[in-house]
Tab-separated table of C-alpha atoms and ligand atoms in Angstrom:
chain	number	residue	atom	x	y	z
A	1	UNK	CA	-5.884	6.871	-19.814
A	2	UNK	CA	-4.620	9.738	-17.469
A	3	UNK	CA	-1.411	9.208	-15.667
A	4	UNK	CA	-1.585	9.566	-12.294
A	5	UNK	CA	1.719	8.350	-11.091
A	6	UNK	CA	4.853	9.161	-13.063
A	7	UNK	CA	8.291	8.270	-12.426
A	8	UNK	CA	11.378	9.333	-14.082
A	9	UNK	CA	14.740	8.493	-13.547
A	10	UNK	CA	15.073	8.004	-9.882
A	11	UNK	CA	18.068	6.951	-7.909
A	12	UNK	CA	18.693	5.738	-4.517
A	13	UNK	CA	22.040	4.958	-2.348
A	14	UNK	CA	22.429	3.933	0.903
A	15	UNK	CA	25.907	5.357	1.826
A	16	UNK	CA	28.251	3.562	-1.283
A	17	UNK	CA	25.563	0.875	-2.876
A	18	UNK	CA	22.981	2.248	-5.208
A	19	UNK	CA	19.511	0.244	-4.368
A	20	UNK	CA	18.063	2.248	-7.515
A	21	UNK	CA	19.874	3.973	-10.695
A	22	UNK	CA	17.469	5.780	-13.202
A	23	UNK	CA	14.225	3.812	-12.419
A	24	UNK	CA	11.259	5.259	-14.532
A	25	UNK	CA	7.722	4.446	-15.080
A	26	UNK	CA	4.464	5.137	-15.549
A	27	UNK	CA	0.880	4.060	-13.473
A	28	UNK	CA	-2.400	5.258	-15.366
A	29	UNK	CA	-4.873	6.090	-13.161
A	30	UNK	CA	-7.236	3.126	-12.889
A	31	UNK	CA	-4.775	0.749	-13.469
A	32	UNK	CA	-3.699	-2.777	-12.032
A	33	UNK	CA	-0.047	-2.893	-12.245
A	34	UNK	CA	2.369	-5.464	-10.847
A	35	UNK	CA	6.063	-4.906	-10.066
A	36	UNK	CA	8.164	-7.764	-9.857
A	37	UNK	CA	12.221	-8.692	-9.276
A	38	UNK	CA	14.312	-10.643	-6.680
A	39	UNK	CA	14.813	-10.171	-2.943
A	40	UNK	CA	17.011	-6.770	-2.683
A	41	UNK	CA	16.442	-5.597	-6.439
A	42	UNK	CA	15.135	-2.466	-5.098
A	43	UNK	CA	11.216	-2.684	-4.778
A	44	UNK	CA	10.635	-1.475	-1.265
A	45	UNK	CA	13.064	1.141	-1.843
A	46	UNK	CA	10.606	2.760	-4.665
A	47	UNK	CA	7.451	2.416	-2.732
A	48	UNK	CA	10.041	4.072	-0.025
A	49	UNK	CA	10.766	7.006	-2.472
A	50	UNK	CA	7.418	6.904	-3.731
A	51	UNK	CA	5.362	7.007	-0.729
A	52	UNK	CA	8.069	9.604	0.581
A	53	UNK	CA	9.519	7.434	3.903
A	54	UNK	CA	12.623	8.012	1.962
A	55	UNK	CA	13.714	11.406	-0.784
A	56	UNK	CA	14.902	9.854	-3.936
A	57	UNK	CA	18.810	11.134	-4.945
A	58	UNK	CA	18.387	12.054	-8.336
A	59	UNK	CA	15.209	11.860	-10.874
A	60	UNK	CA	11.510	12.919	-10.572
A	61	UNK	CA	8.404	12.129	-8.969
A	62	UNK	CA	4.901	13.080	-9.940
A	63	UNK	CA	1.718	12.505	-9.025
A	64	UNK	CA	-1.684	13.720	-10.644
A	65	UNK	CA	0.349	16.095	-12.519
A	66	UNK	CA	2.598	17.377	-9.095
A	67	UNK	CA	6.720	16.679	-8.381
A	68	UNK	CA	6.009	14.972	-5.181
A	69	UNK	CA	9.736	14.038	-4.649
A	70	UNK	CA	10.489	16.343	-2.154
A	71	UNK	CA	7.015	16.387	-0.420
A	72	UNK	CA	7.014	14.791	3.486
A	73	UNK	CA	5.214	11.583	3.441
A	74	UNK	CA	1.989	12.901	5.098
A	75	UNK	CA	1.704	15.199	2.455
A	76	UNK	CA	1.984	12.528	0.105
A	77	UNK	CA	-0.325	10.689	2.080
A	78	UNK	CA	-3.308	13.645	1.971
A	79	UNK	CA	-2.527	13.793	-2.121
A	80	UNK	CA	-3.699	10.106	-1.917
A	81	UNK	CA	-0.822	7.568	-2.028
A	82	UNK	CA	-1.249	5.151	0.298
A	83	UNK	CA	1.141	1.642	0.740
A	84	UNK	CA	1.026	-1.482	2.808
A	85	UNK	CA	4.204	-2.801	4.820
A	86	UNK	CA	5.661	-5.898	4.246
A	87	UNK	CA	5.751	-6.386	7.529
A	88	UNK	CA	2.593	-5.363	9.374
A	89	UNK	CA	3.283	-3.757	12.757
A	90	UNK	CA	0.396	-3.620	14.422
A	91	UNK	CA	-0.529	-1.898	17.850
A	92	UNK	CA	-1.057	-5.740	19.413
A	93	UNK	CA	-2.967	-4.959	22.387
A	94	UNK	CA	-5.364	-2.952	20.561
A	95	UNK	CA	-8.247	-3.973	18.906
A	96	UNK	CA	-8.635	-3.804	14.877
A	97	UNK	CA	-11.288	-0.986	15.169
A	98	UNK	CA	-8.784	0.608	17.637
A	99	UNK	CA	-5.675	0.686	14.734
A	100	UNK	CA	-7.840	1.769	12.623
A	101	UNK	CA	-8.408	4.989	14.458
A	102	UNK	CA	-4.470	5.654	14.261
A	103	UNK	CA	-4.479	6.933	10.760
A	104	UNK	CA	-8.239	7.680	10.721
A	105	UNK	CA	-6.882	10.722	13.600
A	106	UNK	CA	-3.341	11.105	11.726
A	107	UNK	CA	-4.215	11.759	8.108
A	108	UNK	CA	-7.825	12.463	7.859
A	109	UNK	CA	-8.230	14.045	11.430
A	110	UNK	CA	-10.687	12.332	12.098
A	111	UNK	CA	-11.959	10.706	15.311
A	112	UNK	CA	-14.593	9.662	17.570
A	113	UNK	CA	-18.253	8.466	16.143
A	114	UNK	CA	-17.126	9.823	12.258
A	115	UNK	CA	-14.106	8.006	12.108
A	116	UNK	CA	-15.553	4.688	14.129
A	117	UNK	CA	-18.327	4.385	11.237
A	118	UNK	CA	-15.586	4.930	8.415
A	119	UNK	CA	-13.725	2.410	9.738
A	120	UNK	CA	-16.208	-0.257	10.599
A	121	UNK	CA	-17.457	0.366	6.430
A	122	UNK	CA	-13.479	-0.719	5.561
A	123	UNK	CA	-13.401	-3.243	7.486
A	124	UNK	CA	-16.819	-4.826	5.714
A	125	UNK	CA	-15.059	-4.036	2.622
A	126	UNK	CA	-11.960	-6.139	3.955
A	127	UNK	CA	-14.199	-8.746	4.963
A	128	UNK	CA	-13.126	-7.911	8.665
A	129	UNK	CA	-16.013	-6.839	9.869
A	130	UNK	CA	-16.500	-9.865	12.455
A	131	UNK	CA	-13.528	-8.872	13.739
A	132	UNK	CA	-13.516	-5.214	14.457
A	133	UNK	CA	-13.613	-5.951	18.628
A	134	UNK	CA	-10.571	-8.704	18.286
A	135	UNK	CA	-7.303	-8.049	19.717
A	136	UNK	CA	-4.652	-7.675	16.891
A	137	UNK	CA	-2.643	-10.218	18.441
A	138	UNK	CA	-5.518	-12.691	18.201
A	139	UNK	CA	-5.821	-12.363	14.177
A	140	UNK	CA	-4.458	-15.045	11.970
A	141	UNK	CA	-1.800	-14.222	9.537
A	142	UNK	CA	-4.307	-13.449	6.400
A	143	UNK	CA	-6.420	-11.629	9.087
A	144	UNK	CA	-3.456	-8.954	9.643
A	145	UNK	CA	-2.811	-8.815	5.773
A	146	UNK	CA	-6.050	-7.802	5.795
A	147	UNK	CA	-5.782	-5.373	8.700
A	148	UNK	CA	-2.744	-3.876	7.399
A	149	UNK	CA	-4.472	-3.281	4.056
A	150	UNK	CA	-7.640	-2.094	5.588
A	151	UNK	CA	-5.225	0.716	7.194
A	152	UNK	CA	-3.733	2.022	3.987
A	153	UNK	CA	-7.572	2.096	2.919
A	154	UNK	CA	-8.492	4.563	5.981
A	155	UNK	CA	-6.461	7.271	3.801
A	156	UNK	CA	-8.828	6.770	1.078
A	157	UNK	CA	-5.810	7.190	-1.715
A	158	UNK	CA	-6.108	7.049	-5.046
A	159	UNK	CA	-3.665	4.957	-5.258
A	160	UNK	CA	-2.691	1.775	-3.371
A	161	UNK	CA	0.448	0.264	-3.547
A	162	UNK	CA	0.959	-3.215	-1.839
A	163	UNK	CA	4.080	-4.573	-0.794
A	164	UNK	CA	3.697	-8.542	-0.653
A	165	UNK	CA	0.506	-8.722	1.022
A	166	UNK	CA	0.271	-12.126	0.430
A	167	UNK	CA	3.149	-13.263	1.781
A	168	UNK	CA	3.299	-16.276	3.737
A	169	UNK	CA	-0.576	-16.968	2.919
A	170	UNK	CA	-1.768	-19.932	1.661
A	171	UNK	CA	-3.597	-20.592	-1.919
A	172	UNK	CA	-7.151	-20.019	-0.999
A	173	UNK	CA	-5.898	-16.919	1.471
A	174	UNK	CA	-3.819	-15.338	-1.500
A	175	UNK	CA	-7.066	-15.777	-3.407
A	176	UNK	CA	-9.366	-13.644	-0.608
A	177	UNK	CA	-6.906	-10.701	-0.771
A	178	UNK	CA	-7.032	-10.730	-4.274
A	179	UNK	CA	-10.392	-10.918	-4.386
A	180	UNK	CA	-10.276	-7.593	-1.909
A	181	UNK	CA	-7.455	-5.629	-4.219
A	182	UNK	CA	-9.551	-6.164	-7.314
A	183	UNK	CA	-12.884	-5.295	-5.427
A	184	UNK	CA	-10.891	-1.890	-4.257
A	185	UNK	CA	-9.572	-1.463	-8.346
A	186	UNK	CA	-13.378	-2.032	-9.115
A	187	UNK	CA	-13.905	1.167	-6.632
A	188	UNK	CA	-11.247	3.618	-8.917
A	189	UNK	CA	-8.623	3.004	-6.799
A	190	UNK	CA	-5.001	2.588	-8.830
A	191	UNK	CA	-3.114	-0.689	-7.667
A	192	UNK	CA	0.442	-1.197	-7.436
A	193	UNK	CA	1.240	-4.708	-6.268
A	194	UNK	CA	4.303	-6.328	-5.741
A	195	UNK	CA	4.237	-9.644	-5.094
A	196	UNK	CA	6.554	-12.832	-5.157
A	197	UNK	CA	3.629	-14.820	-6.015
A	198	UNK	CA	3.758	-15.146	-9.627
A	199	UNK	CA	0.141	-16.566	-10.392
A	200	UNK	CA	-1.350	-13.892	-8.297
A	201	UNK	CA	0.233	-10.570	-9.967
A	202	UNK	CA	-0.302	-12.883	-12.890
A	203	UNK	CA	-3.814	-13.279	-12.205
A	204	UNK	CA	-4.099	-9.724	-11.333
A	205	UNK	CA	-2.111	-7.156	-13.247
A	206	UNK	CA	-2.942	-5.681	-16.651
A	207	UNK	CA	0.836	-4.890	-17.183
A	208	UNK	CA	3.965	-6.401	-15.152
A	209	UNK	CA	7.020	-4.593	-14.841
A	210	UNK	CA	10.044	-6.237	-13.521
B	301	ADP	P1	13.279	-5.598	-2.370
B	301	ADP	O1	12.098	-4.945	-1.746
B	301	ADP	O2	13.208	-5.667	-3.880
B	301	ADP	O3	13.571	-6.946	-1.796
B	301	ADP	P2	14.797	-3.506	-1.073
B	301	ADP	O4	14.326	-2.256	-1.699
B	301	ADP	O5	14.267	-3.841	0.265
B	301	ADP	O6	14.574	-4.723	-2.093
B	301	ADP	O7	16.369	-3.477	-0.975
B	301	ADP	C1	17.202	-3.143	-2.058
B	301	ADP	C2	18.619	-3.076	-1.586
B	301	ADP	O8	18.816	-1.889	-0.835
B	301	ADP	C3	19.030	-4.232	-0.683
B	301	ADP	O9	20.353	-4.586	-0.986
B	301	ADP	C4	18.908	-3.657	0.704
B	301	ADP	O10	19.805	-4.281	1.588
B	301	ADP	C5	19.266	-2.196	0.479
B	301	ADP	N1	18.581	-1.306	1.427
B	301	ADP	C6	17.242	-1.108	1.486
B	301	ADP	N2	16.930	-0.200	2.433
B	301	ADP	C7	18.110	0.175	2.989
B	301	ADP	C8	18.473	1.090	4.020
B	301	ADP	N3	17.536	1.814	4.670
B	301	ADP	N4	19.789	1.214	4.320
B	301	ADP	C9	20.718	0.501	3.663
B	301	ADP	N5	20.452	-0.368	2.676
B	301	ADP	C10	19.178	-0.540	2.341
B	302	MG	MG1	10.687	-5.610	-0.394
């Protein structure tokens, strides 16, 4: 398999304390791949310096054969990385369809009819179709998982990296977002999940790195 995302030897401090110190690895493209460790061992912080909301100190990053490292994170963004908060923060008073448009008109620059149609075809793939016209701060708390993921999607990336989507959700919720991420994986798209729940990245990875 091709690599698509290759890391090598990154570091991160934040003023004295070093969140990261030579962190390497590699994601084939295609591939499920779960990332696991303790609260604070540093996971954000890599889909940070991955995703490019924060520059790595030392090391590389490349992706589909590019250093990305020192790249702005809409640039990273149009190259096809794409990553899901762990905490969603939604536009409340807006409808789903509605925050969808957000990075539909910032990444893609898209808008109007185009980018309404797009969005309405993630949403079915989210299974949030019904609930395009809802309010944000209506949706349950797997519904904004879902939202939030259905977001990352509207970048169409390559790859996907999910930071604890399924946190907080109960058994038979964690099951309809996995269902979704493997459905996505089934598409071409390259997962990175990082999750606390062990049975789902369990369930779901095809290599666990911790
Ligand atoms: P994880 O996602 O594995 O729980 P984080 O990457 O969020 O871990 O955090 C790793 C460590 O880096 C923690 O000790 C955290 O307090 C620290 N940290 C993360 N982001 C920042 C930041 N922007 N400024 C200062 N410290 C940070
Ligand atoms: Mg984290």
């Amino acid at each position: 398999m091709e690599t698509l995302l290759e890391v090598d030897a990154i570091s991160k401090s934040f003023g004295g304390f070093t969140a990261l110190s030579g962190v390497s690895l590699a994601v084939s493209a295609g591939e499920r791949l779960g990332l696991i460790g303790p609260n604070g061992s540093g996971k954000t912080t890599l889909i940070n310096c991955i995703s490019g909301a924060l520059f790595n100190d030392a090391g590389s990053i490349r992706f589909a054969g590019k250093e990305i490292s020192r790249k702005k994170a809409h640039e990273r963004t149009r190259l096809g990385i794409a990553r899901s908060f762990q905490i969603p923060r939604p536009f409340h008073s807006m409808t789903v369809l509605e925050n969808l448009m957000v990075p539909f008109a910032y990444v893609g620059g898209i808008s109007g009819a185009r980018a309404q149609s797009e969005a309405r075809e993630i949403l079915a793939q989210m299974r949030l179709a019904d609930k395009a016209d809802t309010k944000a701060s209506q949706l349950s708390q797997v519904e904004l998982r879902k939202m939030e993921l259905a977001r990352a999607m509207a970048a169409r990336p390559k790859l996907l990296i999910s930071d604890e989507a399924m946190a907080g959700l109960a058994g038979a919720e964690v099951d309809e977002v996995l269902k979704i991420l493997f459905d996505l994986n089934k598409l071409g798209i390259t997962i990175i999940m990082i999750e606390h729940i062990m049975q789902a990245v369990m369930t779901f990875s095809q290599r666990v790195i911790c």
